Each structure stands twice: as structure tokens, then as C-alpha cells.
Amino acid sequence: MRIVTGGIAQETNTFQWQPTTLEDFGRPGFGTLARGEQILAMEGTGTVYGGAVAEARRQGIGLVPTAYGAVMPGGRVARAAFDALCEEILAGIRAALPVDGVFLVLHGAMALEDHDDAEGLLLAAVREVVGPEVPIVAPLDLHTNLSDEMVVLADALVGYKQYPHTDMPETGAQALRILASIVRGEARPAMAHARLPLVAPNQSMVTTWQSPLKTAIDRARELEQEPGVLAATVLGGFPFADVPFAGLATIVVTDGDPERARQAANELAGICWERRADFTIRPTPVADAIERAMAGPEGSVYVLADIADSGASGTAGDGTTVLRALMEAGARSAAVAQIMDPAAVAACVAAGVGSEVTLSVGGKHDGLHGPPVDVTGRVRLIHEGSFRVAGAMGAGTLASRGRTVVLEIGGRDGIELQLTEFRGHPHDLNFFRAFGIEPTERRILVLKSAAHFRAAFEPIATEVIEVDAPGISSPNLSSFDYRRLRRPIYPLDPDTTWSPG
Ligand SMILES: [Zn+2]
């Protein structure tokens, strides 16, 4: 069996003005550009390929790699970047023909500068090359905004079930198994989907607590145990994308039973709709969170999650509201990951380790994440920036936010501020440890992350507090100026009515 594989994975926050370029894909630790054998070498990592390559090996399937590009979530992808990656994948597929199947690795919420549905475009291009008979199966992120084109063009789509996404390898393996069974003629996929008039904040999709989305996902897991159900997926969607088809959707793939697929997709959608009011998130005022953390018992660790400025949701990553409040409160033993500010990094590097500097940091990218804040501190560390992720999500992958400075504000036990050249999402303890900060020994950890931090930090946290600061991954969806999103949609239009099927 010969399965050709490649893909493009990016999550687009359309409220981010800065486009995502090919250079971004190619920046190690910020993006991933893997070609040929480099794709197969991802076996065993905490990625989709980590599981899919291992599964192919186990089954003795010949996996023919083309090209794979992934990058930190951000603004719309430049058309030139998409075209270049797409053409490389298509050239690889043409060279591999004839093939038995296509394993296409997608995120599901990628938009281009001039097109809302990048996955639909890529699937159409691949379908044109391989023709109507060759099965195409794609694993998807839980935050997929599902378009009709994706459903029409793919034979089977399978989403992650965990947020934080600790099940990327399992989903990759599952999708590959489904593709292999189709190729062998053991399964004839019948796929159905339901798209709800419902958009929900990312923070309400978390599966480390019984979020409303998890209730539906638990049912999807049960459905997958039933004979004839190949995959059952609940997509939370990505709400920070102003595209017509953003929001929640469900997909069920059965073996040759379209009616059963339709029923099951509607059942999962019904569970989400029933609980639509529960997707509301009410973050804590920043000052209250800091006060609670500072009053905590000796040895406690409070995670203050800056959920509205999450690099993993494509925000600026330079929000200053929490840092300003820490300084006003005279907080001690606080470590901040991180504020993106290349100019501040350059100034600290020029000053050198041990120097005292006075800088205006953050708040420069788009004016949507709080104004710049003046700080005086000592440059404790200058780091080239790269390190390996060790925890449950993305294990073994490289992370980098570019050159990274640790600035000590208020003395030895004050505020340790990481200044970075690029935004990032601190979802692993090594976002501190790599820079000489032991997170289990700090009273306050400020994380610019909507939810992925939970995989590594919930186990060490006395308490996680989602704080109310501004940004373009805010759970307050009514603060966004949607123009392309379909209407009516809940909760923007509270009286929206709907019933599954
Ligand atoms: Zn996601």
C-alpha cells in the first residue's frame, strides 16, 4: 500500500493584522517546514505525524512524504506562502503517482489574505491531482472551522478530542487506520456533518474540566465504540476568525451507513446546542487575582492565565495589563511568560547581562493588548531562545520565541519578565526552566495562553485563575467586530433558534 502525505497547518486569527509569511513557516521553533524524510523523522513526537508515521510502520504501509508546513497561529496566510507550499505538496503527489490514498495533515482554521477557506482550496487542488477515486483522509484540529468544501472533498475527517491537544498522535494514528481500511476495501466511509449557529470562546472548550464541549466529546467517544462508527468528532471551531463558517460543528464517519452518520452528527450537535448558554466564560479582574495569589499559603503556585493574549490563538503576545498590575501591587516571586518586544530585546542585548535598563515594553503591535509599560530592571539572562518541549503536549518538538531576555524587576525575588522577539504560547514547563526559572518555586506564573498551558501547569498549580485583560483571544466574543460571520449566530444573536436535523 502506498499512501502519499503532506499538509499545511495554521490557525488564522483574522483580527491579527500581520499576515503569516513563508519566512514564519521556516523559522525553527516558531514554524515547521519538513520535507521528505524529515516528515518520517517526526515519528514518536507529540504531533499528528508522531502517531501516524508509527501506525504506518506498524501496518507495513509505505508512506510517501512530500512537504509539511506548520506555524504558530497568526494572521491570514500570505497567498504566496500558501501557493508555494501547496505547489510543493502537489509536485510530490504527482511524482508519487499512482498512489492508493492521501493522508493530508490540516489544521482546519486557516484563512488566506484573499480566501477564507484555505483547507478547501488545498483539498480541491489535491483532489484534482489524484482524481475522484483515491481516498483522502485528513486529521483536524479541535478548533477547525468546518467548510462545506472540506466535507465534500475529503473521504473522512477526524478531529482531536483533547484540549490541550495531547492526543495529536492518537488522532493521526486513528485517521491513518481509517484511510488504510478504506484502501483495503474493508470500509466504505459515509460522512455526515452538522454545523451549529453557535460560536464559542476557546476557553470554554477545555477538556481538563467538564466543559460543555467535553460533554459532547464524551458522547463521541462512546459512539466510536459502536460497531460501524469509524470516527465521531466534535469541533469547537475557532471564534477569533471572521469567516462565514466559523463555530461549532460535528462530523461522524460510519462504514457505509449515511443515515446513521447523519443521526449521530445531529445527536452530538444537539448536545452542544442544549448547553449553549454554558459556553460563557467569566474571567477574574486582574487585581483580584493578584491579591488572591499573594495571600496564598507558603509554597503555593498561582497560574494567572492571560487568556485574551494567547500566542496559540494568534494574538500580539505583547499585552501589558497583567504586568502593569503586578508592578502596581508590588508582587513578589512572579514570573511572566512572556511579552513580545523585539526592540526591548535588542536594547537589553545591547546593554548586556548584569546591566540595569529602563524600557517601555509591550503594547506596540496593535494597540489591542494594553499600552506600553515603563519598567526598570536588571538583565539577568540573554538566551538564543530554542529549547525542546518535554511535557504532555508536543513532546520532543522544538520551541522558540526568538532571542529571549529575562529581566528582573524589583530585585532578586521580584518579577522575572521574559522579553521575546516573537510571540509564543507557554504550554510547557520548559518555557521557564530553559531560562533558569523553576516554575514550581514561584508564587505567580503569568501565562499568555488560552488553555494549552493546562496540560503542563494544572498539575503544579495551587489554582489557575483566568484573568480579565484585553486582547484578540478574549472570551468576550461580543467585543469583536464580525463582518463576514454568518448570522444569526448564538451568543451574538441571543434569540437564535435551531434544532438538529
Ligand atoms: Zn487547536
XYZ file of C-alpha atoms and ligand atoms in Angstrom:
502
model
C 0.000 0.000 0.000
C 1.305 3.419 -0.960
C -0.051 6.417 0.929
C 1.200 9.851 -0.041
C 1.278 12.503 2.672
C 1.855 16.208 3.248
C -0.021 19.162 4.625
C -0.287 22.729 5.775
C -1.380 23.620 9.290
C -2.054 27.107 10.534
C -4.818 28.640 12.650
C -5.808 32.092 11.478
C -6.865 34.879 13.800
C -8.360 37.301 11.284
C -8.238 40.091 13.870
C -4.427 39.941 13.725
C -3.343 42.492 11.117
C 0.050 40.937 10.420
C -0.029 38.275 7.675
C 1.731 34.937 8.129
C 4.588 34.538 5.654
C 6.645 31.679 4.288
C 9.503 33.001 6.436
C 7.317 32.409 9.511
C 6.765 28.767 8.489
C 10.514 28.381 8.072
C 11.577 29.845 11.412
C 12.597 26.819 13.529
C 10.590 26.524 16.727
C 8.058 29.093 15.539
C 7.190 27.144 12.449
C 7.969 23.756 10.983
C 8.962 23.070 7.387
C 9.522 19.366 6.889
C 10.275 17.711 3.593
C 10.618 14.087 2.584
C 12.427 12.084 5.239
C 12.081 14.950 7.725
C 8.361 14.149 7.894
C 9.042 10.493 8.691
C 11.552 11.607 11.322
C 8.665 13.169 13.281
C 7.675 9.641 14.357
C 7.250 9.465 18.115
C 6.879 13.217 18.710
C 3.744 14.705 20.229
C 2.370 15.603 16.806
C -0.088 14.131 14.285
C 2.818 12.685 12.336
C 4.251 11.356 15.588
C 1.359 8.873 15.709
C 0.615 8.470 12.003
C 4.147 7.522 10.955
C 4.346 4.977 13.775
C 0.982 3.489 12.746
C 2.073 3.238 9.106
C 5.229 1.444 10.162
C 3.235 -0.931 12.375
C 0.939 -1.801 9.466
C 3.740 -2.043 6.918
C 2.264 0.809 4.868
C 4.564 2.700 2.534
C 4.200 6.347 3.499
C 5.465 8.642 0.729
C 6.253 12.038 2.262
C 6.000 15.282 0.271
C 6.077 18.533 2.259
C 4.552 19.723 5.515
C 4.380 23.283 6.780
C 3.066 24.299 10.196
C 3.372 27.569 12.036
C 2.331 29.403 15.167
C -1.233 30.712 14.873
C -1.366 34.224 13.491
C -2.823 36.471 10.846
C -4.108 35.412 7.462
C -1.575 33.404 5.477
C 0.069 35.256 2.606
C -1.169 33.894 -0.717
C 2.431 33.456 -1.902
C 3.238 31.274 1.140
C 0.174 29.081 0.612
C 0.794 28.749 -3.127
C 4.433 27.785 -2.601
C 3.617 25.100 -0.008
C 0.619 23.847 -1.958
C 2.643 23.520 -5.160
C 5.381 21.632 -3.345
C 2.845 19.139 -1.968
C 1.164 18.722 -5.369
C 4.513 18.181 -7.097
C 5.323 15.496 -4.535
C 1.982 13.793 -5.089
C 2.372 13.890 -8.891
C 5.805 12.344 -8.556
C 4.418 9.611 -6.294
C 1.524 8.567 -8.569
C -0.035 6.071 -8.703
C -0.975 6.092 -5.016
C -3.636 4.242 -3.021
C -4.550 7.093 -0.725
C -3.721 10.599 0.512
C -3.093 11.426 4.170
C -3.409 15.194 4.325
C -2.457 16.884 7.592
C -4.548 20.013 8.149
C -5.394 22.353 10.981
C -8.825 23.302 9.697
C -8.970 27.011 10.518
C -6.543 28.504 8.024
C -7.560 31.553 6.033
C -5.591 33.310 3.327
C -5.224 37.010 2.648
C -7.739 36.637 -0.174
C -9.664 33.467 0.738
C -11.484 32.300 3.884
C -11.212 28.538 3.314
C -7.606 27.526 2.727
C -8.236 23.865 3.579
C -10.988 23.740 0.970
C -8.569 25.126 -1.623
C -5.836 22.648 -0.716
C -8.230 19.684 -0.735
C -9.598 20.766 -4.126
C -6.089 21.004 -5.562
C -5.129 17.577 -4.223
C -8.397 16.049 -5.435
C -7.720 17.408 -8.904
C -4.339 15.672 -8.990
C -5.407 12.268 -7.629
C -8.888 12.126 -9.162
C -12.210 11.122 -7.602
C -11.356 7.502 -6.745
C -8.319 7.886 -4.486
C -9.406 8.294 -0.851
C -8.278 11.432 1.008
C -8.338 11.384 4.804
C -7.376 14.336 6.985
C -6.864 14.702 10.726
C -8.113 18.062 12.016
C -7.545 20.326 14.980
C -10.378 20.631 17.504
C -10.526 24.327 16.531
C -11.410 23.639 12.913
C -13.889 25.966 11.258
C -15.529 23.409 9.016
C -16.454 24.462 5.475
C -18.792 22.568 3.164
C -15.948 22.148 0.658
C -13.858 20.238 3.195
C -16.653 17.734 3.772
C -17.345 17.304 0.061
C -13.711 16.898 -0.975
C -12.427 14.572 1.762
C -13.473 10.944 2.284
C -13.033 11.109 6.051
C -12.195 13.868 8.546
C -11.162 13.128 12.135
C -10.633 15.768 14.840
C -8.675 15.845 18.095
C -10.677 15.138 21.245
C -8.400 16.803 23.769
C -7.826 20.481 24.511
C -4.959 20.959 25.394
C -4.179 18.877 22.314
C -2.405 15.982 23.993
C -3.980 13.472 21.596
C -2.461 14.622 18.317
C -0.516 11.350 17.880
C -3.624 9.247 18.635
C -5.699 11.252 16.151
C -3.006 10.876 13.498
C -2.929 7.121 14.043
C -6.730 6.867 14.008
C -7.008 8.811 10.747
C -4.319 6.674 9.135
C -6.068 3.458 10.253
C -9.321 4.673 8.676
C -7.527 5.501 5.427
C -5.827 2.104 5.363
C -9.135 0.318 5.931
C -10.704 2.256 3.041
C -7.794 1.369 0.750
C -8.084 -2.317 1.698
C -11.797 -2.212 0.882
C -12.677 -3.068 4.481
C -14.596 0.190 4.986
C -16.734 2.407 2.773
C -16.811 5.764 4.544
C -20.088 7.647 4.835
C -19.519 11.077 6.328
C -22.106 13.477 7.702
C -21.723 16.777 9.486
C -23.805 19.315 11.359
C -22.858 22.976 11.680
C -24.467 24.840 14.551
C -25.355 28.533 14.607
C -23.074 28.759 17.632
C -19.706 30.346 18.198
C -17.944 29.731 21.496
C -14.800 31.051 23.160
C -11.813 28.697 23.113
C -11.619 28.780 26.905
C -14.988 27.014 27.123
C -13.758 24.044 25.057
C -11.145 22.840 27.528
C -11.299 19.122 28.256
C -9.373 19.049 31.536
C -12.665 20.034 33.171
C -16.221 19.099 32.251
C -16.681 21.927 29.759
C -19.842 21.925 27.638
C -17.783 20.766 24.663
C -16.343 17.861 26.645
C -19.835 16.574 27.399
C -20.393 16.133 23.660
C -16.887 14.743 23.146
C -17.509 12.116 25.845
C -20.543 11.007 23.838
C -18.439 10.978 20.639
C -16.037 8.570 22.341
C -18.972 6.292 23.193
C -20.207 6.425 19.597
C -16.771 5.369 18.357
C -17.132 2.198 20.414
C -20.250 1.224 18.460
C -19.843 -1.118 15.518
C -19.761 0.665 12.177
C -18.758 4.076 13.553
C -15.279 4.899 12.252
C -14.924 8.368 13.762
C -17.041 10.829 15.721
C -15.769 14.374 16.065
C -16.939 17.481 17.888
C -15.251 20.627 16.613
C -15.287 23.644 18.876
C -14.361 25.896 15.975
C -12.098 28.917 16.149
C -14.073 32.006 17.129
C -11.322 34.566 16.515
C -11.828 34.174 12.792
C -14.297 36.351 10.972
C -15.210 33.824 8.291
C -18.758 32.772 7.323
C -18.447 29.170 8.562
C -16.701 29.748 11.935
C -18.052 27.980 15.000
C -19.105 24.600 16.305
C -19.640 21.605 14.041
C -19.760 17.837 14.320
C -18.608 15.143 11.910
C -19.406 11.440 12.016
C -17.962 8.846 9.667
C -19.628 5.443 9.512
C -18.928 2.368 7.466
C -21.411 2.610 4.633
C -24.346 3.979 6.639
C -25.072 7.618 5.732
C -28.281 7.706 7.769
C -26.502 6.528 10.942
C -23.769 9.143 10.325
C -26.371 11.866 9.939
C -28.217 10.812 13.107
C -25.040 10.690 15.163
C -23.748 14.057 13.875
C -27.104 15.584 14.783
C -27.093 13.954 18.200
C -23.666 15.438 19.023
C -24.737 18.838 17.710
C -27.870 18.654 19.835
C -25.809 18.137 22.996
C -23.790 21.301 22.232
C -26.882 23.339 21.390
C -28.684 22.218 24.543
C -25.815 23.599 26.611
C -25.126 26.733 24.531
C -25.540 29.090 27.493
C -22.777 27.209 29.375
C -20.088 28.259 26.894
C -19.845 31.639 28.634
C -16.509 32.392 30.354
C -16.266 34.955 33.167
C -12.635 35.858 33.856
C -11.462 37.369 37.155
C -10.423 41.036 37.452
C -6.610 41.160 37.298
C -6.130 42.992 40.610
C -8.353 40.481 42.437
C -6.388 37.555 41.004
C -3.065 39.053 42.093
C -4.381 39.793 45.581
C -5.614 36.203 45.943
C -2.294 34.796 44.748
C -0.220 36.989 47.081
C -2.393 35.965 50.034
C -1.948 32.275 49.225
C -0.199 29.843 51.563
C 3.557 29.354 51.641
C 4.766 27.240 48.736
C 1.650 27.788 46.613
C 1.773 28.411 42.859
C -0.916 30.522 41.200
C -1.240 30.479 37.449
C -2.657 33.744 36.142
C -3.754 32.893 32.641
C -3.728 35.912 30.328
C -6.333 34.197 28.174
C -7.091 37.128 25.876
C -3.498 37.427 24.660
C -2.737 33.838 23.749
C 0.021 33.284 21.228
C -1.634 29.977 20.392
C -4.620 31.978 19.204
C -2.587 34.341 17.053
C -2.676 37.448 19.249
C 0.001 40.132 19.557
C 1.632 38.454 22.545
C 2.683 41.847 23.883
C -0.199 42.576 26.261
C 0.835 44.588 29.295
C -2.214 44.674 31.558
C -1.124 41.893 33.913
C 2.492 43.107 34.160
C 1.319 46.622 35.000
C -0.988 45.272 37.711
C 1.807 43.100 39.180
C 4.032 46.171 39.447
C 1.249 48.279 40.994
C 0.571 45.530 43.533
C 4.266 45.164 44.395
C 4.034 41.452 43.565
C 6.929 39.202 44.610
C 8.033 35.849 43.239
C 6.241 36.407 39.922
C 7.422 35.052 36.566
C 5.891 36.299 33.329
C 5.909 34.276 30.101
C 6.122 36.465 28.104
C 5.980 39.835 26.397
C 6.930 40.009 22.730
C 9.001 43.092 22.119
C 11.901 42.785 19.671
C 13.024 46.377 20.288
C 13.195 45.791 24.046
C 15.114 42.549 23.471
C 17.603 44.393 21.268
C 18.051 47.102 23.904
C 18.693 44.516 26.628
C 21.142 42.620 24.429
C 22.984 45.871 23.684
C 23.137 46.684 27.398
C 24.382 43.196 28.298
C 23.862 40.769 31.170
C 24.005 42.439 34.589
C 23.055 45.877 33.275
C 20.211 47.897 34.640
C 17.879 49.147 31.919
C 14.797 51.343 31.757
C 12.472 50.448 28.924
C 8.984 50.880 27.617
C 7.818 47.310 26.941
C 4.926 45.714 25.075
C 1.713 47.214 23.768
C 3.244 48.235 20.459
C 1.901 45.704 17.978
C -1.716 46.685 17.513
C -2.951 48.742 20.442
C -5.441 45.999 21.365
C -3.479 44.468 24.253
C -2.917 47.416 26.612
C -0.489 50.367 26.269
C 3.308 50.043 26.690
C 4.501 49.924 30.288
C 7.676 51.534 31.640
C 9.919 49.160 33.547
C 13.319 49.360 35.179
C 15.152 46.131 35.760
C 18.360 44.153 35.597
C 19.156 41.980 32.589
C 19.712 38.576 34.177
C 19.903 36.335 31.140
C 20.163 36.555 27.370
C 19.281 33.340 25.578
C 19.284 32.385 21.898
C 15.768 31.109 22.563
C 15.381 27.499 21.362
C 14.561 24.548 23.580
C 12.769 21.198 23.443
C 9.238 20.711 24.727
C 9.126 17.936 27.332
C 5.547 17.736 28.595
C 2.320 16.048 27.548
C 1.629 18.315 24.600
C 4.031 18.475 21.677
C 6.726 16.427 23.404
C 10.017 16.361 21.553
C 9.223 19.333 19.329
C 11.378 22.438 19.148
C 10.051 25.715 20.561
C 11.462 29.174 20.050
C 10.238 32.704 20.539
C 13.480 34.063 19.145
C 16.120 35.685 21.356
C 14.838 35.747 24.913
C 15.823 38.024 27.790
C 14.981 37.560 31.464
C 14.564 40.970 33.018
C 14.476 41.125 36.816
C 12.161 43.870 38.033
C 12.177 44.798 41.722
C 15.208 42.773 42.707
C 16.013 39.113 43.149
C 12.585 37.919 44.318
C 10.542 40.400 42.325
C 9.121 39.989 38.832
C 11.005 37.900 36.276
C 9.840 39.141 32.909
C 10.677 37.217 29.759
C 11.036 39.502 26.757
C 10.982 37.726 23.415
C 11.347 38.578 19.747
C 8.283 36.585 18.661
C 5.055 35.668 20.359
C 4.729 32.186 21.776
C 2.446 30.018 23.798
C 3.883 28.816 27.080
C 2.360 25.340 27.211
C 5.302 23.552 28.791
C 7.361 23.905 31.985
C 10.443 24.370 29.829
C 9.151 27.822 28.864
C 10.541 28.691 32.310
C 13.146 26.036 33.015
C 15.049 26.656 29.789
C 15.616 30.193 31.070
C 16.707 29.344 34.581
C 13.333 29.806 36.281
C 11.862 26.939 38.303
C 8.082 27.313 37.916
C 7.224 25.129 40.918
C 9.066 27.616 43.122
C 7.253 30.785 42.080
C 4.116 32.175 43.716
C 2.731 33.675 40.495
C 3.144 32.414 36.938
C 1.689 34.656 34.244
C 0.996 32.675 31.075
C -0.120 34.164 27.796
C -2.206 31.170 26.897
C -5.915 30.473 26.479
C -5.825 26.817 27.510
C -2.882 24.787 26.220
C -0.921 25.705 29.356
C -3.249 23.448 31.342
C -1.569 20.228 30.255
C 1.709 21.089 31.984
C 0.718 23.716 34.535
C -2.518 22.420 36.122
C -0.548 19.616 37.824
C 1.799 22.102 39.519
C -0.758 24.861 40.198
C -2.441 25.520 43.514
C -5.038 27.363 41.450
C -5.493 28.503 37.868
C -7.115 31.921 37.521
C -8.241 33.168 34.116
C -7.749 36.931 34.262
C -9.697 39.660 32.527
C -7.287 41.580 30.310
C -7.811 42.877 26.771
C -6.803 41.045 23.603
C -7.910 39.368 20.408
C -8.404 35.966 22.037
C -10.832 37.402 24.600
C -13.695 35.092 25.594
C -15.987 38.104 25.314
C -16.990 37.453 21.696
C -19.381 40.398 21.573
C -16.308 42.668 21.706
C -15.248 41.532 18.205
C -16.323 43.348 15.058
C -17.556 40.378 12.990
C -18.488 41.265 9.434
C -18.244 38.013 7.490
C -19.539 35.536 10.059
C -22.961 34.101 9.178
C -25.873 35.472 11.197
C -27.896 34.906 13.206
C -25.487 33.093 15.485
C -25.532 32.478 19.237
C -24.487 34.222 21.519
C -24.059 37.321 19.308
C -27.729 36.987 18.434
C -29.172 35.646 21.693
C -32.585 34.763 20.233
C -31.139 32.416 17.592
C -33.251 29.296 17.240
C -32.127 25.970 15.815
C -32.766 22.289 16.039
C -30.505 19.477 14.840
C -31.542 17.862 11.578
Zn -6.437 23.886 18.453
